[in-house]
PDB file of C-alpha atoms in Angstrom:
ATOM      1  CA  MET A   1       5.738 -30.856 -18.111  1.00 66.00           C
ATOM      2  CA  ALA A   2       5.136 -27.646 -16.488  1.00 72.00           C
ATOM      3  CA  THR A   3       6.017 -25.192 -20.062  1.00 79.00           C
ATOM      4  CA  CYS A   4       3.939 -27.172 -21.844  1.00 85.00           C
ATOM      5  CA  ALA A   5       1.384 -26.927 -18.990  1.00 84.00           C
ATOM      6  CA  VAL A   6       0.845 -23.388 -18.514  1.00 86.00           C
ATOM      7  CA  VAL A   7       1.215 -22.139 -22.220  1.00 88.00           C
ATOM      8  CA  GLY A   8      -1.813 -24.744 -23.276  1.00 90.00           C
ATOM      9  CA  VAL A   9      -3.921 -23.103 -20.588  1.00 91.00           C
ATOM     10  CA  GLY A  10      -3.012 -20.171 -21.942  1.00 92.00           C
ATOM     11  CA  VAL A  11      -3.927 -21.110 -25.155  1.00 94.00           C
ATOM     12  CA  ILE A  12      -7.155 -22.634 -23.991  1.00 95.00           C
ATOM     13  CA  SER A  13      -8.072 -19.489 -22.317  1.00 95.00           C
ATOM     14  CA  LEU A  14      -8.119 -17.119 -25.287  1.00 96.00           C
ATOM     15  CA  VAL A  15     -10.323 -19.980 -27.201  1.00 96.00           C
ATOM     16  CA  LEU A  16     -12.564 -20.115 -24.391  1.00 96.00           C
ATOM     17  CA  LEU A  17     -12.492 -15.914 -24.328  1.00 97.00           C
ATOM     18  CA  VAL A  18     -13.568 -15.512 -28.124  1.00 97.00           C
ATOM     19  CA  ILE A  19     -16.384 -18.122 -27.312  1.00 97.00           C
ATOM     20  CA  HIS A  20     -17.537 -15.931 -24.003  1.00 97.00           C
ATOM     21  CA  VAL A  21     -17.245 -12.992 -25.984  1.00 96.00           C
ATOM     22  CA  VAL A  22     -19.742 -14.420 -28.993  1.00 96.00           C
ATOM     23  CA  ALA A  23     -22.040 -15.151 -25.933  1.00 95.00           C
ATOM     24  CA  VAL A  24     -21.943 -12.361 -23.891  1.00 95.00           C
ATOM     25  CA  ALA A  25     -22.013 -10.249 -27.532  1.00 93.00           C
ATOM     26  CA  THR A  26     -24.982 -11.789 -29.392  1.00 92.00           C
ATOM     27  CA  PRO A  27     -28.545 -11.819 -28.582  1.00 90.00           C
ATOM     28  CA  GLY A  28     -29.239 -15.200 -27.877  1.00 90.00           C
ATOM     29  CA  TRP A  29     -29.598 -15.450 -23.895  1.00 92.00           C
ATOM     30  CA  ALA A  30     -33.107 -16.068 -23.640  1.00 88.00           C
ATOM     31  CA  LEU A  31     -35.782 -16.708 -26.714  1.00 86.00           C
ATOM     32  CA  ILE A  32     -39.834 -16.354 -26.566  1.00 82.00           C
ATOM     33  CA  GLU A  33     -42.182 -16.380 -29.351  1.00 79.00           C
ATOM     34  CA  ILE A  34     -44.445 -12.866 -30.149  1.00 75.00           C
ATOM     35  CA  GLU A  35     -47.317 -13.055 -31.785  1.00 71.00           C
ATOM     36  CA  GLY A  36     -47.404 -11.763 -35.368  1.00 69.00           C
ATOM     37  CA  GLU A  37     -44.180 -10.990 -34.888  1.00 69.00           C
ATOM     38  CA  GLY A  38     -42.190 -14.495 -34.688  1.00 74.00           C
ATOM     39  CA  SER A  39     -38.773 -15.009 -32.397  1.00 81.00           C
ATOM     40  CA  CYS A  40     -37.748 -12.979 -30.424  1.00 82.00           C
ATOM     41  CA  TYR A  41     -34.031 -13.060 -28.859  1.00 87.00           C
ATOM     42  CA  ILE A  42     -33.183 -11.152 -25.571  1.00 86.00           C
ATOM     43  CA  GLY A  43     -29.462 -10.245 -25.159  1.00 88.00           C
ATOM     44  CA  LEU A  44     -27.656  -8.916 -22.420  1.00 88.00           C
ATOM     45  CA  PHE A  45     -27.134  -5.759 -24.476  1.00 88.00           C
ATOM     46  CA  GLN A  46     -29.956  -6.086 -27.244  1.00 86.00           C
ATOM     47  CA  ILE A  47     -33.338  -7.337 -28.050  1.00 83.00           C
ATOM     48  CA  CYS A  48     -33.721  -8.361 -31.412  1.00 85.00           C
ATOM     49  CA  ILE A  49     -37.361  -9.091 -32.584  1.00 80.00           C
ATOM     50  CA  GLY A  50     -37.518 -10.868 -36.083  1.00 76.00           C
ATOM     51  CA  SER A  51     -35.159  -9.139 -38.670  1.00 78.00           C
ATOM     52  CA  LYS A  52     -35.041  -5.704 -36.203  1.00 83.00           C
ATOM     53  CA  CYS A  53     -32.748  -5.152 -33.034  1.00 84.00           C
ATOM     54  CA  PHE A  54     -32.751  -2.501 -30.250  1.00 80.00           C
ATOM     55  CA  SER A  55     -30.780  -1.488 -27.700  1.00 80.00           C
ATOM     56  CA  TYR A  56     -32.132  -1.059 -24.054  1.00 71.00           C
ATOM     57  CA  GLU A  57     -32.010   2.730 -24.562  1.00 66.00           C
ATOM     58  CA  GLU A  58     -33.301   2.848 -28.162  1.00 56.00           C
ATOM     59  CA  GLY A  59     -36.266   0.620 -26.702  1.00 49.00           C
ATOM     60  CA  GLY A  60     -36.776   2.835 -24.053  1.00 51.00           C
ATOM     61  CA  GLU A  61     -36.843   0.165 -21.719  1.00 56.00           C
ATOM     62  CA  GLY A  62     -34.309   1.046 -18.074  1.00 62.00           C
ATOM     63  CA  VAL A  63     -32.818  -2.044 -17.126  1.00 72.00           C
ATOM     64  CA  SER A  64     -32.328  -3.186 -13.139  1.00 79.00           C
ATOM     65  CA  LEU A  65     -28.982  -3.596 -10.965  1.00 85.00           C
ATOM     66  CA  SER A  66     -29.634  -6.652 -11.014  1.00 85.00           C
ATOM     67  CA  HIS A  67     -29.281  -7.300 -14.995  1.00 85.00           C
ATOM     68  CA  ILE A  68     -26.221  -4.986 -15.029  1.00 88.00           C
ATOM     69  CA  ALA A  69     -24.727  -6.953 -12.066  1.00 91.00           C
ATOM     70  CA  TYR A  70     -24.810 -10.076 -13.577  1.00 90.00           C
ATOM     71  CA  VAL A  71     -23.167  -8.724 -17.209  1.00 92.00           C
ATOM     72  CA  GLY A  72     -20.669  -6.903 -15.043  1.00 94.00           C
ATOM     73  CA  LEU A  73     -19.841 -10.311 -13.673  1.00 96.00           C
ATOM     74  CA  HIS A  74     -19.455 -11.790 -17.433  1.00 96.00           C
ATOM     75  CA  VAL A  75     -16.931  -9.138 -18.710  1.00 96.00           C
ATOM     76  CA  VAL A  76     -14.737  -9.598 -15.674  1.00 97.00           C
ATOM     77  CA  GLY A  77     -14.610 -13.330 -16.044  1.00 96.00           C
ATOM     78  CA  ALA A  78     -13.796 -11.730 -20.396  1.00 96.00           C
ATOM     79  CA  ILE A  79     -11.072 -10.094 -18.549  1.00 97.00           C
ATOM     80  CA  LEU A  80      -9.533 -12.794 -16.236  1.00 97.00           C
ATOM     81  CA  LEU A  81      -9.628 -14.802 -19.590  1.00 96.00           C
ATOM     82  CA  LEU A  82      -7.551 -12.410 -21.772  1.00 96.00           C
ATOM     83  CA  ALA A  83      -5.196 -11.716 -18.496  1.00 95.00           C
ATOM     84  CA  ASN A  84      -4.545 -15.275 -18.074  1.00 94.00           C
ATOM     85  CA  GLY A  85      -3.588 -16.206 -21.885  1.00 94.00           C
ATOM     86  CA  ILE A  86      -1.329 -13.201 -22.066  1.00 93.00           C
ATOM     87  CA  ASN A  87       0.254 -14.400 -18.887  1.00 90.00           C
ATOM     88  CA  SER A  88       0.352 -18.034 -19.449  1.00 89.00           C
ATOM     89  CA  LEU A  89       1.648 -17.093 -22.907  1.00 88.00           C
ATOM     90  CA  ARG A  90       4.761 -15.919 -21.876  1.00 85.00           C
ATOM     91  CA  TYR A  91       6.458 -18.655 -20.597  1.00 81.00           C
ATOM     92  CA  PHE A  92       7.316 -20.613 -23.563  1.00 76.00           C
ATOM     93  CA  ARG A  93      11.187 -20.799 -22.374  1.00 76.00           C
ATOM     94  CA  PRO A  94      11.467 -23.181 -19.734  1.00 74.00           C
ATOM     95  CA  LEU A  95      10.121 -22.449 -16.571  1.00 68.00           C
ATOM     96  CA  PRO A  96      12.537 -20.490 -13.907  1.00 67.00           C
ATOM     97  CA  ASP A  97      14.287 -23.618 -11.638  1.00 59.00           C
ATOM     98  CA  GLY A  98      11.905 -23.740  -8.312  1.00 68.00           C
ATOM     99  CA  GLN A  99       9.891 -21.374  -9.834  1.00 80.00           C
ATOM    100  CA  ALA A 100       6.901 -23.921 -12.098  1.00 81.00           C
ATOM    101  CA  ARG A 101       5.089 -24.708  -8.805  1.00 84.00           C
ATOM    102  CA  SER A 102       4.527 -21.373  -8.037  1.00 86.00           C
ATOM    103  CA  ILE A 103       3.453 -19.915 -11.713  1.00 87.00           C
ATOM    104  CA  ALA A 104       1.379 -22.926 -12.119  1.00 88.00           C
ATOM    105  CA  THR A 105      -0.595 -22.007  -9.710  1.00 90.00           C
ATOM    106  CA  LYS A 106      -1.462 -18.558  -9.930  1.00 92.00           C
ATOM    107  CA  VAL A 107      -2.304 -19.112 -13.678  1.00 92.00           C
ATOM    108  CA  ALA A 108      -5.308 -21.667 -12.009  1.00 93.00           C
ATOM    109  CA  ILE A 109      -6.075 -19.604  -9.373  1.00 95.00           C
ATOM    110  CA  VAL A 110      -6.837 -16.705 -11.866  1.00 95.00           C
ATOM    111  CA  LEU A 111      -8.597 -19.574 -14.392  1.00 95.00           C
ATOM    112  CA  SER A 112     -10.408 -20.142 -11.144  1.00 96.00           C
ATOM    113  CA  ALA A 113     -11.455 -16.251 -10.700  1.00 96.00           C
ATOM    114  CA  ALA A 114     -12.775 -16.289 -14.356  1.00 96.00           C
ATOM    115  CA  SER A 115     -14.628 -19.497 -14.370  1.00 96.00           C
ATOM    116  CA  GLY A 116     -16.228 -18.481 -11.140  1.00 96.00           C
ATOM    117  CA  CYS A 117     -17.664 -14.977 -12.417  1.00 96.00           C
ATOM    118  CA  ILE A 118     -19.289 -16.830 -15.454  1.00 96.00           C
ATOM    119  CA  LEU A 119     -20.501 -19.026 -13.614  1.00 96.00           C
ATOM    120  CA  VAL A 120     -22.242 -16.557 -10.920  1.00 96.00           C
ATOM    121  CA  GLY A 121     -23.359 -14.482 -13.900  1.00 95.00           C
ATOM    122  CA  VAL A 122     -24.999 -17.780 -15.952  1.00 95.00           C
ATOM    123  CA  VAL A 123     -26.789 -18.662 -12.693  1.00 94.00           C
ATOM    124  CA  TRP A 124     -27.590 -15.255 -11.267  1.00 92.00           C
ATOM    125  CA  PHE A 125     -29.088 -15.214 -15.049  1.00 91.00           C
ATOM    126  CA  SER A 126     -31.060 -18.189 -15.103  1.00 88.00           C
ATOM    127  CA  LEU A 127     -32.978 -17.135 -11.906  1.00 86.00           C
ATOM    128  CA  HIS A 128     -33.432 -13.558 -13.309  1.00 82.00           C
ATOM    129  CA  ILE A 129     -35.110 -14.982 -16.524  1.00 77.00           C
ATOM    130  CA  ALA A 130     -38.812 -14.802 -15.078  1.00 69.00           C
ATOM    131  CA  ASN A 131     -38.315 -10.890 -14.701  1.00 70.00           C
ATOM    132  CA  ILE A 132     -36.889 -10.740 -18.325  1.00 67.00           C
ATOM    133  CA  LYS A 133     -40.264 -10.414 -19.383  1.00 64.00           C
ATOM    134  CA  ASP A 134     -39.805  -6.579 -18.016  1.00 63.00           C
ATOM    135  CA  LEU A 135     -37.454  -5.552 -20.649  1.00 61.00           C
ATOM    136  CA  LEU A 136     -40.185  -6.049 -23.613  1.00 62.00           C
ATOM    137  CA  PRO A 137     -42.366  -3.094 -24.114  1.00 59.00           C
ATOM    138  CA  HIS A 138     -45.206  -2.732 -22.282  1.00 57.00           C
ATOM    139  CA  GLY A 139     -48.352  -4.953 -23.757  1.00 57.00           C
ATOM    140  CA  THR A 140     -45.902  -7.357 -26.151  1.00 60.00           C
ATOM    141  CA  PRO A 141     -48.318 -10.476 -26.822  1.00 59.00           C
ATOM    142  CA  LEU A 142     -46.460 -13.288 -26.184  1.00 60.00           C
ATOM    143  CA  SER A 143     -47.251 -17.305 -27.426  1.00 54.00           C
ATOM    144  CA  GLN A 144     -44.485 -19.609 -25.261  1.00 63.00           C
ATOM    145  CA  GLU A 145     -42.563 -18.791 -22.097  1.00 71.00           C
ATOM    146  CA  LEU A 146     -39.468 -17.865 -22.064  1.00 77.00           C
ATOM    147  CA  GLN A 147     -36.495 -20.163 -22.837  1.00 85.00           C
ATOM    148  CA  PHE A 148     -32.763 -20.288 -22.884  1.00 90.00           C
ATOM    149  CA  GLY A 149     -31.018 -19.827 -26.147  1.00 90.00           C
ATOM    150  CA  TYR A 150     -27.712 -20.338 -27.313  1.00 93.00           C
ATOM    151  CA  SER A 151     -25.704 -17.731 -26.084  1.00 95.00           C
ATOM    152  CA  PHE A 152     -26.676 -18.575 -22.503  1.00 94.00           C
ATOM    153  CA  TYR A 153     -25.190 -22.332 -23.470  1.00 96.00           C
ATOM    154  CA  LEU A 154     -22.146 -21.298 -24.981  1.00 96.00           C
ATOM    155  CA  ALA A 155     -21.440 -18.924 -21.143  1.00 96.00           C
ATOM    156  CA  ALA A 156     -22.424 -21.813 -19.446  1.00 96.00           C
ATOM    157  CA  GLY A 157     -20.256 -24.003 -20.988  1.00 96.00           C
ATOM    158  CA  THR A 158     -17.122 -21.412 -20.889  1.00 96.00           C
ATOM    159  CA  GLY A 159     -18.084 -21.173 -17.551  1.00 96.00           C
ATOM    160  CA  ALA A 160     -17.629 -25.247 -16.629  1.00 96.00           C
ATOM    161  CA  SER A 161     -14.424 -25.796 -19.107  1.00 96.00           C
ATOM    162  CA  SER A 162     -12.469 -22.995 -17.525  1.00 95.00           C
ATOM    163  CA  VAL A 163     -13.534 -24.875 -13.755  1.00 95.00           C
ATOM    164  CA  ILE A 164     -12.592 -27.945 -15.334  1.00 95.00           C
ATOM    165  CA  PHE A 165      -9.121 -26.690 -16.789  1.00 94.00           C
ATOM    166  CA  ALA A 166      -8.498 -24.787 -13.670  1.00 94.00           C
ATOM    167  CA  ILE A 167      -8.490 -27.845 -10.815  1.00 94.00           C
ATOM    168  CA  THR A 168      -6.273 -29.591 -13.658  1.00 92.00           C
ATOM    169  CA  MET A 169      -4.195 -27.345 -13.551  1.00 91.00           C
ATOM    170  CA  GLY A 170      -3.677 -27.005 -10.049  1.00 91.00           C
ATOM    171  CA  TYR A 171      -3.442 -30.627 -10.044  1.00 91.00           C
ATOM    172  CA  VAL A 172      -0.350 -30.814 -11.906  1.00 88.00           C
ATOM    173  CA  ALA A 173       0.688 -27.442  -9.328  1.00 86.00           C
ATOM    174  CA  THR A 174       0.562 -29.907  -7.008  1.00 86.00           C
ATOM    175  CA  GLN A 175       3.108 -32.197  -8.777  1.00 82.00           C
ATOM    176  CA  LEU A 176       5.957 -29.818  -9.099  1.00 77.00           C
ATOM    177  CA  GLU A 177       8.598 -29.153  -7.364  1.00 70.00           C
ATOM    178  CA  ALA A 178       8.253 -26.664  -4.303  1.00 66.00           C
ATOM    179  CA  SER A 179      10.580 -23.650  -4.311  1.00 57.00           C
ATOM    180  CA  PRO A 180      13.631 -23.883  -2.391  1.00 57.00           C
ATOM    181  CA  VAL A 181      13.425 -21.854   0.802  1.00 55.00           C
ATOM    182  CA  ILE A 182      16.280 -19.844   1.810  1.00 55.00           C
ATOM    183  CA  THR A 183      16.892 -19.425   5.371  1.00 56.00           C
ATOM    184  CA  THR A 184      20.112 -16.840   6.419  1.00 58.00           C
ATOM    185  CA  CYS A 185      21.611 -18.463   9.841  1.00 53.00           C
ATOM    186  CA  VAL A 186      23.753 -15.599  11.816  1.00 56.00           C
ATOM    187  CA  THR A 187      26.192 -17.062  13.966  1.00 57.00           C
ATOM    188  CA  PRO A 188      26.950 -15.672  17.060  1.00 59.00           C
ATOM    189  CA  PRO A 189      30.797 -14.395  17.122  1.00 61.00           C
ATOM    190  CA  CYS A 190      33.226 -15.555  19.072  1.00 58.00           C
ATOM    191  CA  PRO A 191      33.410 -14.251  22.659  1.00 59.00           C
ATOM    192  CA  ARG A 192      36.821 -12.070  22.812  1.00 60.00           C
ATOM    193  CA  MET A 193      39.428 -13.822  25.272  1.00 57.00           C
ATOM    194  CA  VAL A 194      41.711 -11.116  26.700  1.00 53.00           C
ATOM    195  CA  VAL A 195      44.789 -12.391  28.082  1.00 52.00           C
ATOM    196  CA  VAL A 196      46.486  -9.991  31.036  1.00 53.00           C
ATOM    197  CA  HIS A 197      50.206 -12.005  31.685  1.00 52.00           C
ATOM    198  CA  SER A 198      51.897 -10.899  34.820  1.00 53.00           C
ATOM    199  CA  THR A 199      54.779 -11.676  36.744  1.00 55.00           C
ATOM    200  CA  THR A 200      55.707 -11.423  40.349  1.00 54.00           C
ATOM    201  CA  LEU A 201      58.305 -11.564  42.915  1.00 51.00           C
ATOM    202  CA  ASN A 202      59.069 -14.574  44.980  1.00 52.00           C
ATOM    203  CA  GLN A 203      61.476 -14.459  48.370  1.00 55.00           C
ATOM    204  CA  THR A 204      64.344 -14.775  45.851  1.00 57.00           C
ATOM    205  CA  GLY A 205      63.412 -12.153  44.133  1.00 56.00           C
ATOM    206  CA  SER A 206      63.339 -14.202  40.687  1.00 57.00           C
ATOM    207  CA  SER A 207      60.054 -12.660  38.894  1.00 56.00           C
ATOM    208  CA  TYR A 208      57.939 -15.938  36.767  1.00 52.00           C
ATOM    209  CA  PRO A 209      54.874 -15.463  35.303  1.00 56.00           C
ATOM    210  CA  MET A 210      51.650 -16.229  37.379  1.00 55.00           C
ATOM    211  CA  THR A 211      50.122 -18.503  35.087  1.00 53.00           C
ATOM    212  CA  SER A 212      51.526 -20.845  32.744  1.00 52.00           C
ATOM    213  CA  PRO A 213      50.442 -21.123  29.253  1.00 52.00           C
ATOM    214  CA  ALA A 214      50.656 -24.872  28.593  1.00 49.00           C
ATOM    215  CA  GLY A 215      48.160 -24.805  31.799  1.00 49.00           C
ATOM    216  CA  PHE A 216      50.833 -26.637  33.797  1.00 50.00           C
ATOM    217  CA  PRO A 217      51.755 -25.166  37.780  1.00 51.00           C
ATOM    218  CA  GLN A 218      53.581 -21.408  37.838  1.00 52.00           C
ATOM    219  CA  ASN A 219      56.870 -22.001  36.518  1.00 53.00           C
ATOM    220  CA  ASP A 220      58.392 -20.875  40.210  1.00 52.00           C
ATOM    221  CA  PRO A 221      61.976 -21.267  41.002  1.00 55.00           C
ATOM    222  CA  ALA A 222      60.799 -23.981  42.807  1.00 56.00           C
ATOM    223  CA  ASN A 223      59.936 -25.709  40.208  1.00 56.00           C
ATOM    224  CA  GLY A 224      62.892 -25.366  37.785  1.00 56.00           C
ATOM    225  CA  TYR A 225      62.243 -21.681  36.712  1.00 50.00           C
ATOM    226  CA  ASP A 226      64.797 -19.710  35.862  1.00 52.00           C
ATOM    227  CA  GLN A 227      64.380 -16.289  34.835  1.00 48.00           C
TER     228      GLN A 227
END
């Protein structure tokens, strides 16, 4: 079960990566109509007016730090999806005993981080859309308000799907057996006992031991001891 879940999430991560790369690379994040020019598609890296596409540098338009930030979030999200997919596909063989839960948890965490970056980037772009007009050449006649394009919805779908699969993987991880905890117990050494054997002389001149190994009274001649 754990192996199938981890490998399955790895395949899904790579599929979501392809969709997200398409979303980031295409200029369909925002759509607006320009009078006499037709549709204008605005992407993260370029703008297309009619059949002509140009980057922001070619158009002489600079980008803000906010634009760089949400583009960076989408790039980081794509990298995390790639790393999660490659790492998960390493576990085609049965997972090591006791490590299934740990591995599944790590996969869920990485997928959650990827979805977080993507969704934050999507929300940031939606809040920044009012300033997208500043990327167009000054004085461009517009016939309608900006609208979200297909690339925006692809990215939003990728982020939402990543959240769903991350939650599912986290639930699967909780159902797996936890890794055994190996503890070491140090037993204190037994104290050493030094037995001193000594003898003494009684009035008759006979010697007898001071102690009896059996724990009985001292074996002197009065008790039947005969040296």
